[in-house]
CSV table of N, CA and C in Angstrom, one decimal:
chain,number,residue,atom,x,y,z
H,1291,MET,N,0.9,-1.3,0.1
H,1291,MET,CA,0.2,-0.1,0.2
H,1291,MET,C,0.9,1.2,0.1
H,1292,GLU,N,0.5,2.2,-0.7
H,1292,GLU,CA,1.4,3.4,-0.6
H,1292,GLU,C,0.1,4.5,-0.9
H,1293,THR,N,0.3,5.8,-0.2
H,1293,THR,CA,-0.7,7.0,-0.2
H,1293,THR,C,-0.5,7.7,-1.4
H,1294,GLY,N,0.6,7.5,-1.9
H,1294,GLY,CA,0.9,8.4,-3.1
H,1294,GLY,C,0.6,7.8,-4.6
H,1295,LEU,N,0.3,6.6,-4.5
H,1295,LEU,CA,-0.2,6.0,-5.3
H,1295,LEU,C,-1.1,6.4,-6.3
H,1296,SER,N,-1.0,6.4,-7.6
H,1296,SER,CA,-1.9,7.3,-8.4
H,1296,SER,C,-2.5,6.2,-9.6
H,1297,GLN,N,-3.6,6.5,-10.2
H,1297,GLN,CA,-4.1,6.0,-11.5
H,1297,GLN,C,-2.9,5.8,-12.4
H,1298,GLU,N,-2.1,7.0,-12.7
H,1298,GLU,CA,-1.1,7.0,-13.7
H,1298,GLU,C,0.3,6.3,-13.4
H,1299,LYS,N,0.6,6.1,-12.0
H,1299,LYS,CA,1.5,5.4,-11.8
H,1299,LYS,C,1.3,3.8,-11.8
H,1300,ILE,N,-0.1,3.5,-11.6
H,1300,ILE,CA,-0.3,2.0,-11.7
H,1300,ILE,C,-0.4,1.7,-13.3
H,1301,ALA,N,-0.9,2.6,-14.0
H,1301,ALA,CA,-1.0,2.3,-15.5
H,1301,ALA,C,0.4,2.6,-16.0
H,1302,SER,N,1.3,3.4,-15.7
H,1302,SER,CA,2.7,3.1,-16.1
H,1302,SER,C,3.4,1.7,-15.6
H,1303,PHE,N,2.9,1.2,-14.3
H,1303,PHE,CA,3.7,-0.1,-14.0
H,1303,PHE,C,3.1,-1.0,-14.9
H,1304,VAL,N,1.7,-1.3,-15.1
H,1304,VAL,CA,1.1,-2.2,-16.0
H,1304,VAL,C,1.8,-2.2,-17.7
H,1305,LYS,N,2.0,-0.8,-18.1
H,1305,LYS,CA,2.8,-0.8,-19.2
H,1305,LYS,C,3.9,-1.4,-19.5
H,1306,ARG,N,4.8,-1.4,-18.5
H,1306,ARG,CA,6.1,-2.1,-18.4
H,1306,ARG,C,6.1,-3.6,-18.0
H,1307,LEU,N,5.0,-4.2,-17.6
H,1307,LEU,CA,5.2,-5.6,-17.5
H,1307,LEU,C,4.9,-6.3,-18.9
H,1308,ARG,N,5.8,-7.5,-18.8
H,1308,ARG,CA,6.0,-8.4,-20.1
H,1308,ARG,C,4.8,-9.1,-20.2
H,1309,ALA,N,4.7,-10.1,-21.1
H,1309,ALA,CA,3.3,-10.8,-21.5
H,1309,ALA,C,3.0,-11.6,-20.6
H,1310,GLU,N,3.9,-12.4,-19.8
H,1310,GLU,CA,2.8,-13.2,-18.7
H,1310,GLU,C,2.4,-12.8,-17.9
H,1311,PRO,N,2.8,-11.9,-17.1
H,1311,PRO,CA,2.4,-10.8,-15.9
H,1311,PRO,C,0.9,-10.5,-16.4
H,1312,ARG,N,1.1,-9.6,-17.7
H,1312,ARG,CA,0.1,-8.9,-18.3
H,1312,ARG,C,-1.2,-9.9,-18.4
H,1313,TYR,N,-0.9,-11.1,-18.7
H,1313,TYR,CA,-1.9,-12.0,-18.8
H,1313,TYR,C,-2.6,-12.4,-17.4
H,1314,LEU,N,-1.7,-12.8,-16.6
H,1314,LEU,CA,-2.1,-13.1,-15.3
H,1314,LEU,C,-3.0,-11.9,-14.7
H,1315,LEU,N,-2.6,-10.7,-14.8
H,1315,LEU,CA,-3.4,-9.6,-14.4
H,1315,LEU,C,-4.6,-8.9,-15.6
H,1316,ALA,N,-5.1,-10.0,-16.4
H,1316,ALA,CA,-5.9,-9.8,-17.5
H,1316,ALA,C,-5.8,-8.5,-18.1
H,1317,GLN,N,-4.6,-8.0,-18.5
H,1317,GLN,CA,-4.4,-6.8,-19.2
H,1317,GLN,C,-4.1,-6.9,-20.7
H,1318,ASN,N,-3.7,-8.5,-21.1
H,1318,ASN,CA,-4.0,-8.7,-22.4
H,1318,ASN,C,-5.2,-9.5,-22.7
H,1319,VAL,N,-5.7,-9.3,-24.0
H,1319,VAL,CA,-6.6,-10.4,-24.6
H,1319,VAL,C,-6.5,-10.8,-25.9
H,1320,SER,N,-6.9,-11.7,-26.1
H,1320,SER,CA,-6.9,-12.4,-27.8
H,1320,SER,C,-7.8,-11.8,-28.6
H,1321,THR,N,-7.1,-11.5,-29.8
H,1321,THR,CA,-7.6,-10.6,-31.0
H,1321,THR,C,-7.3,-11.4,-32.1
H,1322,CYS,N,-8.0,-11.4,-33.2
H,1322,CYS,CA,-7.6,-11.8,-34.5
H,1322,CYS,C,-6.8,-10.7,-35.3
H,1323,ILE,N,-5.9,-11.1,-36.1
H,1323,ILE,CA,-5.4,-10.4,-36.9
H,1323,ILE,C,-5.2,-11.1,-38.2
H,1324,ASP,N,-5.8,-10.4,-39.4
H,1324,ASP,CA,-6.0,-11.1,-40.6
H,1324,ASP,C,-4.7,-11.2,-41.3
H,1325,PRO,N,-4.4,-11.8,-42.7
H,1325,PRO,CA,-3.2,-12.0,-43.0
H,1325,PRO,C,-2.1,-11.0,-42.6
H,1326,LEU,N,-1.0,-11.9,-42.7
H,1326,LEU,CA,0.4,-10.9,-42.4
H,1326,LEU,C,1.2,-11.1,-43.6
H,1327,GLU,N,1.9,-10.0,-43.9
H,1327,GLU,CA,3.3,-10.2,-44.9
H,1327,GLU,C,4.1,-9.5,-44.2
H,1328,GLN,N,5.4,-10.2,-44.4
H,1328,GLN,CA,6.5,-9.8,-43.9
H,1328,GLN,C,7.6,-8.9,-44.9
H,1329,ASP,N,8.0,-7.9,-44.0
H,1329,ASP,CA,9.1,-7.1,-44.9
H,1329,ASP,C,10.4,-7.4,-44.1
H,1330,GLU,N,11.2,-8.4,-45.0
H,1330,GLU,CA,12.5,-8.9,-44.2
H,1330,GLU,C,13.8,-7.7,-44.9
H,1331,LYS,N,14.5,-7.5,-43.9
H,1331,LYS,CA,15.5,-6.8,-43.9
H,1331,LYS,C,16.7,-7.0,-43.1
H,1332,ASP,N,17.8,-7.4,-43.8
H,1332,ASP,CA,19.1,-7.7,-43.1
H,1332,ASP,C,19.1,-9.0,-42.4
H,1333,GLY,N,18.3,-9.9,-42.9
H,1333,GLY,CA,18.2,-11.1,-42.3
H,1333,GLY,C,17.3,-11.3,-41.1
H,1334,GLY,N,16.4,-10.2,-40.7
H,1334,GLY,CA,15.4,-10.2,-39.9
H,1334,GLY,C,14.2,-9.6,-40.4
H,1335,TYR,N,13.3,-9.6,-39.9
H,1335,TYR,CA,12.3,-9.0,-40.0
H,1335,TYR,C,11.6,-7.6,-39.5
H,1336,GLU,N,11.5,-6.7,-40.0
H,1336,GLU,CA,11.4,-5.3,-39.7
H,1336,GLU,C,9.9,-4.9,-39.1
H,1337,LYS,N,9.3,-5.5,-40.2
H,1337,LYS,CA,7.7,-4.9,-39.9
H,1337,LYS,C,6.8,-5.7,-40.6
H,1338,TRP,N,5.5,-6.1,-40.3
H,1338,TRP,CA,4.7,-6.8,-40.8
H,1338,TRP,C,3.5,-6.0,-41.3
H,1339,ARG,N,3.1,-6.4,-42.8
H,1339,ARG,CA,1.7,-5.9,-42.9
H,1339,ARG,C,0.6,-6.5,-42.8
H,1340,VAL,N,-0.6,-5.7,-42.3
H,1340,VAL,CA,-1.5,-6.5,-41.7
H,1340,VAL,C,-2.9,-6.2,-42.5
H,1341,GLU,N,-3.5,-7.2,-43.0
H,1341,GLU,CA,-5.0,-6.7,-43.7
H,1341,GLU,C,-5.9,-6.6,-42.7
H,1342,ASN,N,-6.5,-5.4,-42.9
H,1342,ASN,CA,-7.6,-5.0,-41.9
H,1342,ASN,C,-9.0,-5.8,-42.4
H,1343,SER,N,-9.4,-6.6,-41.4
H,1343,SER,CA,-10.6,-7.4,-41.6
H,1343,SER,C,-12.0,-6.4,-42.0
H,1344,TRP,N,-11.8,-5.5,-41.5
H,1344,TRP,CA,-13.0,-4.4,-41.5
H,1344,TRP,C,-12.9,-3.5,-42.8
H,1345,GLY,N,-12.3,-3.9,-43.6
H,1345,GLY,CA,-12.6,-3.3,-45.1
H,1345,GLY,C,-11.5,-2.3,-45.5
H,1346,ASP,N,-11.5,-1.8,-46.6
H,1346,ASP,CA,-10.4,-0.9,-46.8
H,1346,ASP,C,-10.3,0.5,-46.7
H,1347,ASP,N,-11.5,1.0,-46.0
H,1347,ASP,CA,-11.6,2.2,-45.6
H,1347,ASP,C,-11.1,2.8,-44.3
H,1348,ARG,N,-10.1,1.9,-43.6
H,1348,ARG,CA,-9.1,2.0,-42.6
H,1348,ARG,C,-8.0,1.6,-43.0
H,1349,GLY,N,-6.8,2.5,-42.7
H,1349,GLY,CA,-5.4,2.2,-42.5
H,1349,GLY,C,-5.2,2.7,-44.0
H,1350,ASN,N,-4.1,1.9,-44.7
H,1350,ASN,CA,-3.7,2.2,-46.1
H,1350,ASN,C,-4.5,1.4,-46.9
H,1351,LYS,N,-5.6,1.9,-47.6
H,1351,LYS,CA,-6.4,0.7,-48.5
H,1351,LYS,C,-6.5,-0.6,-47.8
H,1352,GLY,N,-6.9,-0.7,-46.5
H,1352,GLY,CA,-7.0,-1.6,-45.7
H,1352,GLY,C,-6.1,-2.6,-45.0
H,1353,TYR,N,-5.0,-1.9,-45.0
H,1353,TYR,CA,-3.6,-2.4,-44.4
H,1353,TYR,C,-3.3,-1.7,-43.6
H,1354,LEU,N,-2.7,-2.1,-42.3
H,1354,LEU,CA,-2.1,-1.4,-41.6
H,1354,LEU,C,-0.3,-2.0,-41.3
H,1355,ILE,N,0.6,-1.2,-40.7
H,1355,ILE,CA,2.0,-1.7,-40.5
H,1355,ILE,C,2.1,-2.1,-39.0
H,1356,MET,N,2.5,-3.0,-38.7
H,1356,MET,CA,3.1,-3.9,-37.4
H,1356,MET,C,4.5,-3.8,-37.2
H,1357,THR,N,5.2,-3.2,-36.3
H,1357,THR,CA,6.6,-3.3,-36.2
H,1357,THR,C,7.2,-4.7,-35.5
H,1358,ASP,N,8.0,-5.4,-35.9
H,1358,ASP,CA,8.5,-6.6,-35.4
H,1358,ASP,C,8.3,-7.0,-33.9
H,1359,GLU,N,9.1,-5.5,-33.3
H,1359,GLU,CA,8.8,-5.6,-31.8
H,1359,GLU,C,7.4,-5.7,-31.4
H,1360,TRP,N,6.4,-5.1,-31.8
H,1360,TRP,CA,5.0,-5.1,-31.4
H,1360,TRP,C,4.7,-6.7,-31.6
H,1361,PHE,N,4.8,-7.1,-32.8
H,1361,PHE,CA,4.7,-8.4,-33.4
H,1361,PHE,C,5.2,-9.5,-32.1
H,1362,SER,N,6.2,-9.5,-32.0
H,1362,SER,CA,7.0,-9.9,-30.6
H,1362,SER,C,6.6,-10.0,-29.4
H,1363,GLU,N,6.1,-8.9,-28.9
H,1363,GLU,CA,5.7,-8.6,-28.1
H,1363,GLU,C,4.1,-9.3,-27.4
H,1364,TYR,N,3.2,-8.9,-28.8
H,1364,TYR,CA,1.6,-8.9,-28.3
H,1364,TYR,C,1.3,-10.1,-29.2
H,1365,VAL,N,1.9,-10.7,-29.9
H,1365,VAL,CA,1.5,-11.9,-30.8
H,1365,VAL,C,1.8,-13.3,-30.2
H,1366,TYR,N,0.6,-14.0,-29.9
H,1366,TYR,CA,0.8,-15.3,-29.3
H,1366,TYR,C,0.6,-16.4,-30.0
H,1367,GLU,N,-0.2,-16.3,-31.0
H,1367,GLU,CA,-0.6,-17.6,-31.9
H,1367,GLU,C,-0.6,-16.9,-33.1
H,1368,VAL,N,-0.2,-18.1,-34.3
H,1368,VAL,CA,-0.3,-17.7,-35.4
H,1368,VAL,C,-0.6,-18.9,-36.1
H,1369,VAL,N,-1.7,-18.9,-37.4
H,1369,VAL,CA,-2.0,-19.9,-38.0
H,1369,VAL,C,-1.0,-19.9,-39.5
H,1370,VAL,N,-0.5,-21.1,-39.7
H,1370,VAL,CA,0.6,-21.0,-40.8
H,1370,VAL,C,0.4,-22.3,-41.6
H,1371,ASP,N,0.1,-22.4,-43.0
H,1371,ASP,CA,-0.3,-23.4,-43.6
H,1371,ASP,C,1.1,-24.2,-43.5
H,1372,LYS,N,0.7,-25.6,-43.7
H,1372,LYS,CA,1.7,-26.5,-43.2
H,1372,LYS,C,2.9,-26.7,-44.4
H,1373,LYS,N,2.4,-26.2,-45.7
H,1373,LYS,CA,3.8,-26.1,-46.6
H,1373,LYS,C,4.8,-25.2,-46.1
H,1374,TYR,N,4.5,-24.5,-45.1
H,1374,TYR,CA,5.7,-23.3,-44.9
H,1374,TYR,C,6.4,-23.8,-43.4
H,1375,LEU,N,5.8,-24.7,-43.0
H,1375,LEU,CA,6.4,-25.1,-41.8
H,1375,LEU,C,7.9,-26.1,-42.0
H,1376,ALA,N,8.9,-26.0,-41.1
H,1376,ALA,CA,10.0,-26.5,-41.0
H,1376,ALA,C,9.6,-28.1,-40.6
H,1377,PRO,N,10.2,-29.1,-41.2
H,1377,PRO,CA,10.2,-30.6,-40.9
H,1377,PRO,C,10.2,-30.8,-39.1
H,1378,GLU,N,11.1,-29.9,-38.6
H,1378,GLU,CA,11.2,-30.4,-37.0
H,1378,GLU,C,9.9,-29.9,-36.6
H,1379,VAL,N,9.0,-28.7,-37.1
H,1379,VAL,CA,8.0,-28.4,-36.3
H,1379,VAL,C,6.8,-29.3,-36.6
H,1380,LEU,N,6.6,-29.8,-38.0
H,1380,LEU,CA,6.0,-30.5,-38.4
H,1380,LEU,C,5.9,-32.2,-37.5
H,1381,GLU,N,6.9,-32.7,-37.1
H,1381,GLU,CA,7.3,-33.5,-36.3
H,1381,GLU,C,6.6,-33.3,-35.1
H,1382,VAL,N,6.9,-32.2,-34.5
H,1382,VAL,CA,6.3,-32.1,-33.1
H,1382,VAL,C,4.6,-31.9,-33.3
H,1383,MET,N,4.3,-31.7,-34.2
H,1383,MET,CA,2.9,-31.7,-34.5
H,1383,MET,C,2.2,-33.1,-34.4
H,1384,GLN,N,2.9,-34.0,-34.7
H,1384,GLN,CA,2.6,-35.6,-34.6
H,1384,GLN,C,2.5,-35.9,-32.8
H,1385,LYS,N,3.0,-35.1,-32.0
H,1385,LYS,CA,2.9,-35.5,-30.6
H,1385,LYS,C,1.6,-35.4,-30.0
H,1386,GLU,N,1.2,-35.8,-29.0
H,1386,GLU,CA,0.3,-35.6,-28.2
H,1386,GLU,C,-0.1,-34.4,-27.7
H,1387,PRO,N,-1.0,-33.6,-27.8
H,1387,PRO,CA,-1.1,-32.1,-27.4
H,1387,PRO,C,-1.1,-32.1,-26.0
H,1388,ILE,N,-0.7,-31.0,-25.5
H,1388,ILE,CA,-0.7,-30.6,-24.0
H,1388,ILE,C,-1.8,-30.0,-23.8
H,1389,VAL,N,-2.8,-30.2,-23.0
H,1389,VAL,CA,-4.1,-29.7,-22.8
H,1389,VAL,C,-3.9,-28.7,-21.8
H,1390,LEU,N,-4.2,-27.5,-21.8
H,1390,LEU,CA,-4.0,-26.4,-20.8
H,1390,LEU,C,-5.6,-26.4,-20.2
H,1391,PRO,N,-5.4,-26.2,-18.9
H,1391,PRO,CA,-6.9,-25.9,-18.0
H,1391,PRO,C,-7.3,-24.6,-18.6
H,1392,ALA,N,-8.8,-24.6,-18.5
H,1392,ALA,CA,-9.6,-23.1,-19.0
H,1392,ALA,C,-9.1,-22.0,-18.4
H,1393,TRP,N,-8.5,-22.2,-16.9
H,1393,TRP,CA,-8.0,-21.0,-16.1
H,1393,TRP,C,-6.9,-20.5,-16.6
H,1394,ASP,N,-5.8,-21.3,-17.4
H,1394,ASP,CA,-4.4,-20.8,-17.6
H,1394,ASP,C,-4.6,-19.5,-18.8
H,1395,PRO,N,-3.8,-18.6,-18.5
H,1395,PRO,CA,-3.9,-17.5,-19.4
H,1395,PRO,C,-3.8,-18.1,-21.0
H,1396,MET,N,-2.6,-19.1,-21.2
H,1396,MET,CA,-2.8,-19.2,-22.5
H,1396,MET,C,-4.0,-20.3,-23.0
H,1397,GLY,N,-4.4,-20.8,-22.2
H,1397,GLY,CA,-5.4,-21.6,-22.6
H,1397,GLY,C,-6.7,-20.9,-22.9
H,1398,ALA,N,-6.9,-19.7,-22.4
H,1398,ALA,CA,-7.8,-18.8,-22.4
H,1398,ALA,C,-7.8,-18.3,-24.0
H,1399,LEU,N,-6.7,-18.4,-24.7
H,1399,LEU,CA,-6.5,-17.6,-26.0
H,1399,LEU,C,-7.4,-18.0,-27.1
H,1400,ALA,N,-8.1,-19.3,-26.9
H,1400,ALA,CA,-8.8,-19.9,-28.0
H,1400,ALA,C,-10.2,-19.7,-27.9
H,1401,LEU,N,-10.8,-19.1,-26.5
H,1401,LEU,CA,-12.1,-19.0,-26.3
H,1401,LEU,C,-12.6,-17.8,-26.9
């Protein structure tokens, strides 16, 4: 407890949390991002082009740009066509899946 704690201080603290604590505090929620395109630069990815599912009247003709930093921080699941997966990833997919409890923050992503 702190007498000088303000909403601004709390908000500043929550912004600095990494992904796991944000989920435990219900600060992150799962959303859907439509097709992504990568912009590769110097052997890594710098930004992603995101197709806006609301139509082409938002963003740049229906597309938004996401930095790789934002992608790494806030994207938790992706759907990838199997033809693009490495053989070792395909091998893992043949194993028995780990079922997370409904109250697990990562288990709630699919809800």
